[in-house]
């Protein structure tokens, strides 16, 4: 059975509601959240819609990398990249919330050995990402590095 436009809209609305609850919890608890993300390093990534121009905020697990923040466009192993990935590629200058701080950053996609090293560490630290990799195949999950600009 194929997904209708209405199905896609409903799924997007559920995701938006879920993200809004995680963002609220993150901000209320100085960057900490519970549930499936209990104890995981979390970041709120601001991104501007590449088509709409609307600013959005997406909660993500991150990996610290030499003062920067690696994020993973896993979309839980879906066959397509998440919208925030496309938005950051189109508009790489943005901000992130880490704990109680807001940090200006610039996004860049990691490639080659640099990507492989970060991705392997992430799969070791959080094995669910290895499951996403299998589920997403043949899509290669992008890894973006959010580097502070100030």
mmCIF file with all atom_site columns, C-alpha atoms in Angstrom:
data_model
loop_
_atom_site.group_PDB
_atom_site.id
_atom_site.type_symbol
_atom_site.label_atom_id
_atom_site.label_alt_id
_atom_site.label_comp_id
_atom_site.label_asym_id
_atom_site.label_entity_id
_atom_site.label_seq_id
_atom_site.pdbx_PDB_ins_code
_atom_site.Cartn_x
_atom_site.Cartn_y
_atom_site.Cartn_z
_atom_site.occupancy
_atom_site.B_iso_or_equiv
_atom_site.pdbx_formal_charge
_atom_site.auth_seq_id
_atom_site.auth_comp_id
_atom_site.auth_asym_id
_atom_site.auth_atom_id
_atom_site.pdbx_PDB_model_num
ATOM 1   C CA . UNK A 1 1   ? 0.000  0.000  0.000  1.00 0.00 ? 1   UNK A CA 1
ATOM 2   C CA . UNK A 1 2   ? 1.434  3.385  -0.947 1.00 0.00 ? 2   UNK A CA 1
ATOM 3   C CA . UNK A 1 3   ? 1.460  6.490  1.210  1.00 0.00 ? 3   UNK A CA 1
ATOM 4   C CA . UNK A 1 4   ? -1.021 9.195  0.244  1.00 0.00 ? 4   UNK A CA 1
ATOM 5   C CA . UNK A 1 5   ? -0.329 12.926 0.629  1.00 0.00 ? 5   UNK A CA 1
ATOM 6   C CA . UNK A 1 6   ? -2.702 12.920 3.607  1.00 0.00 ? 6   UNK A CA 1
ATOM 7   C CA . UNK A 1 7   ? -0.745 10.057 5.229  1.00 0.00 ? 7   UNK A CA 1
ATOM 8   C CA . UNK A 1 8   ? 2.483  12.019 4.744  1.00 0.00 ? 8   UNK A CA 1
ATOM 9   C CA . UNK A 1 9   ? 0.918  15.147 6.269  1.00 0.00 ? 9   UNK A CA 1
ATOM 10  C CA . UNK A 1 10  ? -0.300 13.182 9.294  1.00 0.00 ? 10  UNK A CA 1
ATOM 11  C CA . UNK A 1 11  ? 3.114  11.568 9.785  1.00 0.00 ? 11  UNK A CA 1
ATOM 12  C CA . UNK A 1 12  ? 4.790  14.988 9.568  1.00 0.00 ? 12  UNK A CA 1
ATOM 13  C CA . UNK A 1 13  ? 2.338  16.421 12.121 1.00 0.00 ? 13  UNK A CA 1
ATOM 14  C CA . UNK A 1 14  ? 3.094  13.554 14.546 1.00 0.00 ? 14  UNK A CA 1
ATOM 15  C CA . UNK A 1 15  ? 6.839  14.144 14.110 1.00 0.00 ? 15  UNK A CA 1
ATOM 16  C CA . UNK A 1 16  ? 6.413  17.886 14.663 1.00 0.00 ? 16  UNK A CA 1
ATOM 17  C CA . UNK A 1 17  ? 4.414  17.259 17.864 1.00 0.00 ? 17  UNK A CA 1
ATOM 18  C CA . UNK A 1 18  ? 6.991  14.773 19.134 1.00 0.00 ? 18  UNK A CA 1
ATOM 19  C CA . UNK A 1 19  ? 9.879  17.135 18.344 1.00 0.00 ? 19  UNK A CA 1
ATOM 20  C CA . UNK A 1 20  ? 8.081  20.012 20.082 1.00 0.00 ? 20  UNK A CA 1
ATOM 21  C CA . UNK A 1 21  ? 7.740  17.934 23.263 1.00 0.00 ? 21  UNK A CA 1
ATOM 22  C CA . UNK A 1 22  ? 11.439 16.974 23.191 1.00 0.00 ? 22  UNK A CA 1
ATOM 23  C CA . UNK A 1 23  ? 12.474 20.616 22.600 1.00 0.00 ? 23  UNK A CA 1
ATOM 24  C CA . UNK A 1 24  ? 10.298 21.745 25.519 1.00 0.00 ? 24  UNK A CA 1
ATOM 25  C CA . UNK A 1 25  ? 11.772 19.072 27.805 1.00 0.00 ? 25  UNK A CA 1
ATOM 26  C CA . UNK A 1 26  ? 15.329 19.931 26.677 1.00 0.00 ? 26  UNK A CA 1
ATOM 27  C CA . UNK A 1 27  ? 14.863 23.625 27.476 1.00 0.00 ? 27  UNK A CA 1
ATOM 28  C CA . UNK A 1 28  ? 13.108 22.950 30.793 1.00 0.00 ? 28  UNK A CA 1
ATOM 29  C CA . UNK A 1 29  ? 15.899 20.629 31.987 1.00 0.00 ? 29  UNK A CA 1
ATOM 30  C CA . UNK A 1 30  ? 19.081 22.465 30.885 1.00 0.00 ? 30  UNK A CA 1
ATOM 31  C CA . UNK A 1 31  ? 19.662 20.217 27.893 1.00 0.00 ? 31  UNK A CA 1
ATOM 32  C CA . UNK A 1 32  ? 18.639 16.893 29.366 1.00 0.00 ? 32  UNK A CA 1
ATOM 33  C CA . UNK A 1 33  ? 15.767 14.708 28.207 1.00 0.00 ? 33  UNK A CA 1
ATOM 34  C CA . UNK A 1 34  ? 14.388 11.358 29.268 1.00 0.00 ? 34  UNK A CA 1
ATOM 35  C CA . UNK A 1 35  ? 12.672 8.537  27.483 1.00 0.00 ? 35  UNK A CA 1
ATOM 36  C CA . UNK A 1 36  ? 14.618 6.934  24.644 1.00 0.00 ? 36  UNK A CA 1
ATOM 37  C CA . UNK A 1 37  ? 17.236 9.717  24.848 1.00 0.00 ? 37  UNK A CA 1
ATOM 38  C CA . UNK A 1 38  ? 17.935 9.393  28.588 1.00 0.00 ? 38  UNK A CA 1
ATOM 39  C CA . UNK A 1 39  ? 21.657 10.027 29.101 1.00 0.00 ? 39  UNK A CA 1
ATOM 40  C CA . UNK A 1 40  ? 22.395 10.639 25.405 1.00 0.00 ? 40  UNK A CA 1
ATOM 41  C CA . UNK A 1 41  ? 24.133 13.868 24.406 1.00 0.00 ? 41  UNK A CA 1
ATOM 42  C CA . UNK A 1 42  ? 21.371 16.029 22.920 1.00 0.00 ? 42  UNK A CA 1
ATOM 43  C CA . UNK A 1 43  ? 21.502 19.220 20.884 1.00 0.00 ? 43  UNK A CA 1
ATOM 44  C CA . UNK A 1 44  ? 18.841 21.460 19.385 1.00 0.00 ? 44  UNK A CA 1
ATOM 45  C CA . UNK A 1 45  ? 19.721 22.370 15.815 1.00 0.00 ? 45  UNK A CA 1
ATOM 46  C CA . UNK A 1 46  ? 18.106 25.450 14.283 1.00 0.00 ? 46  UNK A CA 1
ATOM 47  C CA . UNK A 1 47  ? 17.661 25.298 10.516 1.00 0.00 ? 47  UNK A CA 1
ATOM 48  C CA . UNK A 1 48  ? 15.902 27.406 7.910  1.00 0.00 ? 48  UNK A CA 1
ATOM 49  C CA . UNK A 1 49  ? 13.615 25.707 5.411  1.00 0.00 ? 49  UNK A CA 1
ATOM 50  C CA . UNK A 1 50  ? 15.311 25.701 2.024  1.00 0.00 ? 50  UNK A CA 1
ATOM 51  C CA . UNK A 1 51  ? 11.968 26.264 0.278  1.00 0.00 ? 51  UNK A CA 1
ATOM 52  C CA . UNK A 1 52  ? 9.794  27.918 2.923  1.00 0.00 ? 52  UNK A CA 1
ATOM 53  C CA . UNK A 1 53  ? 12.402 30.049 4.701  1.00 0.00 ? 53  UNK A CA 1
ATOM 54  C CA . UNK A 1 54  ? 10.728 29.078 7.990  1.00 0.00 ? 54  UNK A CA 1
ATOM 55  C CA . UNK A 1 55  ? 13.076 28.520 10.939 1.00 0.00 ? 55  UNK A CA 1
ATOM 56  C CA . UNK A 1 56  ? 12.706 25.150 12.601 1.00 0.00 ? 56  UNK A CA 1
ATOM 57  C CA . UNK A 1 57  ? 14.345 23.459 15.566 1.00 0.00 ? 57  UNK A CA 1
ATOM 58  C CA . UNK A 1 58  ? 15.185 19.753 15.572 1.00 0.00 ? 58  UNK A CA 1
ATOM 59  C CA . UNK A 1 59  ? 16.394 17.792 18.595 1.00 0.00 ? 59  UNK A CA 1
ATOM 60  C CA . UNK A 1 60  ? 19.244 15.430 17.772 1.00 0.00 ? 60  UNK A CA 1
ATOM 61  C CA . UNK A 1 61  ? 21.748 13.137 19.367 1.00 0.00 ? 61  UNK A CA 1
ATOM 62  C CA . UNK A 1 62  ? 25.251 14.423 18.766 1.00 0.00 ? 62  UNK A CA 1
ATOM 63  C CA . UNK A 1 63  ? 28.841 13.345 19.154 1.00 0.00 ? 63  UNK A CA 1
ATOM 64  C CA . UNK A 1 64  ? 31.415 15.876 20.370 1.00 0.00 ? 64  UNK A CA 1
ATOM 65  C CA . UNK A 1 65  ? 34.296 16.139 17.868 1.00 0.00 ? 65  UNK A CA 1
ATOM 66  C CA . UNK A 1 66  ? 37.173 18.484 18.772 1.00 0.00 ? 66  UNK A CA 1
ATOM 67  C CA . UNK A 1 67  ? 34.933 21.310 20.008 1.00 0.00 ? 67  UNK A CA 1
ATOM 68  C CA . UNK A 1 68  ? 32.345 20.751 17.260 1.00 0.00 ? 68  UNK A CA 1
ATOM 69  C CA . UNK A 1 69  ? 29.186 18.652 17.118 1.00 0.00 ? 69  UNK A CA 1
ATOM 70  C CA . UNK A 1 70  ? 28.615 15.733 14.742 1.00 0.00 ? 70  UNK A CA 1
ATOM 71  C CA . UNK A 1 71  ? 24.990 14.943 13.889 1.00 0.00 ? 71  UNK A CA 1
ATOM 72  C CA . UNK A 1 72  ? 23.633 12.051 11.885 1.00 0.00 ? 72  UNK A CA 1
ATOM 73  C CA . UNK A 1 73  ? 20.923 12.192 9.214  1.00 0.00 ? 73  UNK A CA 1
ATOM 74  C CA . UNK A 1 74  ? 19.680 8.704  10.073 1.00 0.00 ? 74  UNK A CA 1
ATOM 75  C CA . UNK A 1 75  ? 15.935 9.409  10.042 1.00 0.00 ? 75  UNK A CA 1
ATOM 76  C CA . UNK A 1 76  ? 15.684 6.152  12.029 1.00 0.00 ? 76  UNK A CA 1
ATOM 77  C CA . UNK A 1 77  ? 16.840 4.215  8.960  1.00 0.00 ? 77  UNK A CA 1
ATOM 78  C CA . UNK A 1 78  ? 14.283 5.629  6.518  1.00 0.00 ? 78  UNK A CA 1
ATOM 79  C CA . UNK A 1 79  ? 15.107 5.425  2.795  1.00 0.00 ? 79  UNK A CA 1
ATOM 80  C CA . UNK A 1 80  ? 15.355 9.238  2.471  1.00 0.00 ? 80  UNK A CA 1
ATOM 81  C CA . UNK A 1 81  ? 17.372 11.932 4.226  1.00 0.00 ? 81  UNK A CA 1
ATOM 82  C CA . UNK A 1 82  ? 15.551 14.091 6.776  1.00 0.00 ? 82  UNK A CA 1
ATOM 83  C CA . UNK A 1 83  ? 14.424 17.580 5.769  1.00 0.00 ? 83  UNK A CA 1
ATOM 84  C CA . UNK A 1 84  ? 16.793 19.189 8.282  1.00 0.00 ? 84  UNK A CA 1
ATOM 85  C CA . UNK A 1 85  ? 19.737 17.683 6.375  1.00 0.00 ? 85  UNK A CA 1
ATOM 86  C CA . UNK A 1 86  ? 18.677 19.344 3.122  1.00 0.00 ? 86  UNK A CA 1
ATOM 87  C CA . UNK A 1 87  ? 18.023 22.608 4.988  1.00 0.00 ? 87  UNK A CA 1
ATOM 88  C CA . UNK A 1 88  ? 21.517 22.646 6.527  1.00 0.00 ? 88  UNK A CA 1
ATOM 89  C CA . UNK A 1 89  ? 23.177 21.854 3.204  1.00 0.00 ? 89  UNK A CA 1
ATOM 90  C CA . UNK A 1 90  ? 21.277 24.778 1.611  1.00 0.00 ? 90  UNK A CA 1
ATOM 91  C CA . UNK A 1 91  ? 21.775 27.128 4.604  1.00 0.00 ? 91  UNK A CA 1
ATOM 92  C CA . UNK A 1 92  ? 24.827 25.947 6.589  1.00 0.00 ? 92  UNK A CA 1
ATOM 93  C CA . UNK A 1 93  ? 25.170 28.971 8.884  1.00 0.00 ? 93  UNK A CA 1
ATOM 94  C CA . UNK A 1 94  ? 22.955 28.492 11.918 1.00 0.00 ? 94  UNK A CA 1
ATOM 95  C CA . UNK A 1 95  ? 22.858 28.080 15.688 1.00 0.00 ? 95  UNK A CA 1
ATOM 96  C CA . UNK A 1 96  ? 22.617 25.150 18.074 1.00 0.00 ? 96  UNK A CA 1
ATOM 97  C CA . UNK A 1 97  ? 21.508 24.893 21.677 1.00 0.00 ? 97  UNK A CA 1
ATOM 98  C CA . UNK A 1 98  ? 23.804 22.784 23.834 1.00 0.00 ? 98  UNK A CA 1
ATOM 99  C CA . UNK A 1 99  ? 22.748 22.607 27.465 1.00 0.00 ? 99  UNK A CA 1
ATOM 100 C CA . UNK A 1 100 ? 21.837 26.217 28.289 1.00 0.00 ? 100 UNK A CA 1
ATOM 101 C CA . UNK A 1 101 ? 24.120 27.804 25.670 1.00 0.00 ? 101 UNK A CA 1
ATOM 102 C CA . UNK A 1 102 ? 23.303 28.947 22.143 1.00 0.00 ? 102 UNK A CA 1
ATOM 103 C CA . UNK A 1 103 ? 26.276 28.572 19.811 1.00 0.00 ? 103 UNK A CA 1
ATOM 104 C CA . UNK A 1 104 ? 26.641 29.914 16.251 1.00 0.00 ? 104 UNK A CA 1
ATOM 105 C CA . UNK A 1 105 ? 27.847 27.133 13.927 1.00 0.00 ? 105 UNK A CA 1
ATOM 106 C CA . UNK A 1 106 ? 28.482 26.311 10.296 1.00 0.00 ? 106 UNK A CA 1
ATOM 107 C CA . UNK A 1 107 ? 27.478 22.868 8.984  1.00 0.00 ? 107 UNK A CA 1
ATOM 108 C CA . UNK A 1 108 ? 29.589 20.820 6.630  1.00 0.00 ? 108 UNK A CA 1
ATOM 109 C CA . UNK A 1 109 ? 29.132 17.262 5.467  1.00 0.00 ? 109 UNK A CA 1
ATOM 110 C CA . UNK A 1 110 ? 31.909 14.852 6.382  1.00 0.00 ? 110 UNK A CA 1
ATOM 111 C CA . UNK A 1 111 ? 33.343 12.594 3.701  1.00 0.00 ? 111 UNK A CA 1
ATOM 112 C CA . UNK A 1 112 ? 35.923 9.826  3.371  1.00 0.00 ? 112 UNK A CA 1
ATOM 113 C CA . UNK A 1 113 ? 38.053 8.842  6.341  1.00 0.00 ? 113 UNK A CA 1
ATOM 114 C CA . UNK A 1 114 ? 36.838 11.785 8.412  1.00 0.00 ? 114 UNK A CA 1
ATOM 115 C CA . UNK A 1 115 ? 33.224 10.603 8.085  1.00 0.00 ? 115 UNK A CA 1
ATOM 116 C CA . UNK A 1 116 ? 34.142 6.948  8.596  1.00 0.00 ? 116 UNK A CA 1
ATOM 117 C CA . UNK A 1 117 ? 35.937 7.631  11.895 1.00 0.00 ? 117 UNK A CA 1
ATOM 118 C CA . UNK A 1 118 ? 33.048 9.656  13.351 1.00 0.00 ? 118 UNK A CA 1
ATOM 119 C CA . UNK A 1 119 ? 30.399 7.239  12.057 1.00 0.00 ? 119 UNK A CA 1
ATOM 120 C CA . UNK A 1 120 ? 32.180 4.175  13.476 1.00 0.00 ? 120 UNK A CA 1
ATOM 121 C CA . UNK A 1 121 ? 32.484 5.858  16.901 1.00 0.00 ? 121 UNK A CA 1
ATOM 122 C CA . UNK A 1 122 ? 28.768 6.652  16.814 1.00 0.00 ? 122 UNK A CA 1
ATOM 123 C CA . UNK A 1 123 ? 27.776 3.076  15.990 1.00 0.00 ? 123 UNK A CA 1
ATOM 124 C CA . UNK A 1 124 ? 29.970 1.815  18.838 1.00 0.00 ? 124 UNK A CA 1
ATOM 125 C CA . UNK A 1 125 ? 28.613 4.363  21.338 1.00 0.00 ? 125 UNK A CA 1
ATOM 126 C CA . UNK A 1 126 ? 24.978 3.909  20.289 1.00 0.00 ? 126 UNK A CA 1
ATOM 127 C CA . UNK A 1 127 ? 24.401 0.579  18.471 1.00 0.00 ? 127 UNK A CA 1
ATOM 128 C CA . UNK A 1 128 ? 20.972 1.721  17.264 1.00 0.00 ? 128 UNK A CA 1
ATOM 129 C CA . UNK A 1 129 ? 22.797 3.726  14.606 1.00 0.00 ? 129 UNK A CA 1
ATOM 130 C CA . UNK A 1 130 ? 24.240 0.485  13.176 1.00 0.00 ? 130 UNK A CA 1
ATOM 131 C CA . UNK A 1 131 ? 20.651 -0.779 12.906 1.00 0.00 ? 131 UNK A CA 1
ATOM 132 C CA . UNK A 1 132 ? 19.635 2.434  11.126 1.00 0.00 ? 132 UNK A CA 1
ATOM 133 C CA . UNK A 1 133 ? 22.505 1.922  8.684  1.00 0.00 ? 133 UNK A CA 1
ATOM 134 C CA . UNK A 1 134 ? 21.251 -1.562 7.754  1.00 0.00 ? 134 UNK A CA 1
ATOM 135 C CA . UNK A 1 135 ? 17.643 -0.410 7.505  1.00 0.00 ? 135 UNK A CA 1
ATOM 136 C CA . UNK A 1 136 ? 18.530 2.644  5.363  1.00 0.00 ? 136 UNK A CA 1
ATOM 137 C CA . UNK A 1 137 ? 20.665 0.705  2.851  1.00 0.00 ? 137 UNK A CA 1
ATOM 138 C CA . UNK A 1 138 ? 21.500 1.431  0.137  1.00 0.00 ? 138 UNK A CA 1
ATOM 139 C CA . UNK A 1 139 ? 21.200 5.047  1.378  1.00 0.00 ? 139 UNK A CA 1
ATOM 140 C CA . UNK A 1 140 ? 24.420 6.179  3.071  1.00 0.00 ? 140 UNK A CA 1
ATOM 141 C CA . UNK A 1 141 ? 23.576 8.079  6.245  1.00 0.00 ? 141 UNK A CA 1
ATOM 142 C CA . UNK A 1 142 ? 25.120 11.562 6.045  1.00 0.00 ? 142 UNK A CA 1
ATOM 143 C CA . UNK A 1 143 ? 27.240 12.865 8.908  1.00 0.00 ? 143 UNK A CA 1
ATOM 144 C CA . UNK A 1 144 ? 27.361 16.624 9.375  1.00 0.00 ? 144 UNK A CA 1
ATOM 145 C CA . UNK A 1 145 ? 29.828 18.500 11.534 1.00 0.00 ? 145 UNK A CA 1
ATOM 146 C CA . UNK A 1 146 ? 28.511 21.667 13.153 1.00 0.00 ? 146 UNK A CA 1
ATOM 147 C CA . UNK A 1 147 ? 31.582 23.806 13.782 1.00 0.00 ? 147 UNK A CA 1
ATOM 148 C CA . UNK A 1 148 ? 31.400 26.831 16.107 1.00 0.00 ? 148 UNK A CA 1
ATOM 149 C CA . UNK A 1 149 ? 31.996 30.114 14.288 1.00 0.00 ? 149 UNK A CA 1
ATOM 150 C CA . UNK A 1 150 ? 32.534 32.388 17.271 1.00 0.00 ? 150 UNK A CA 1
#
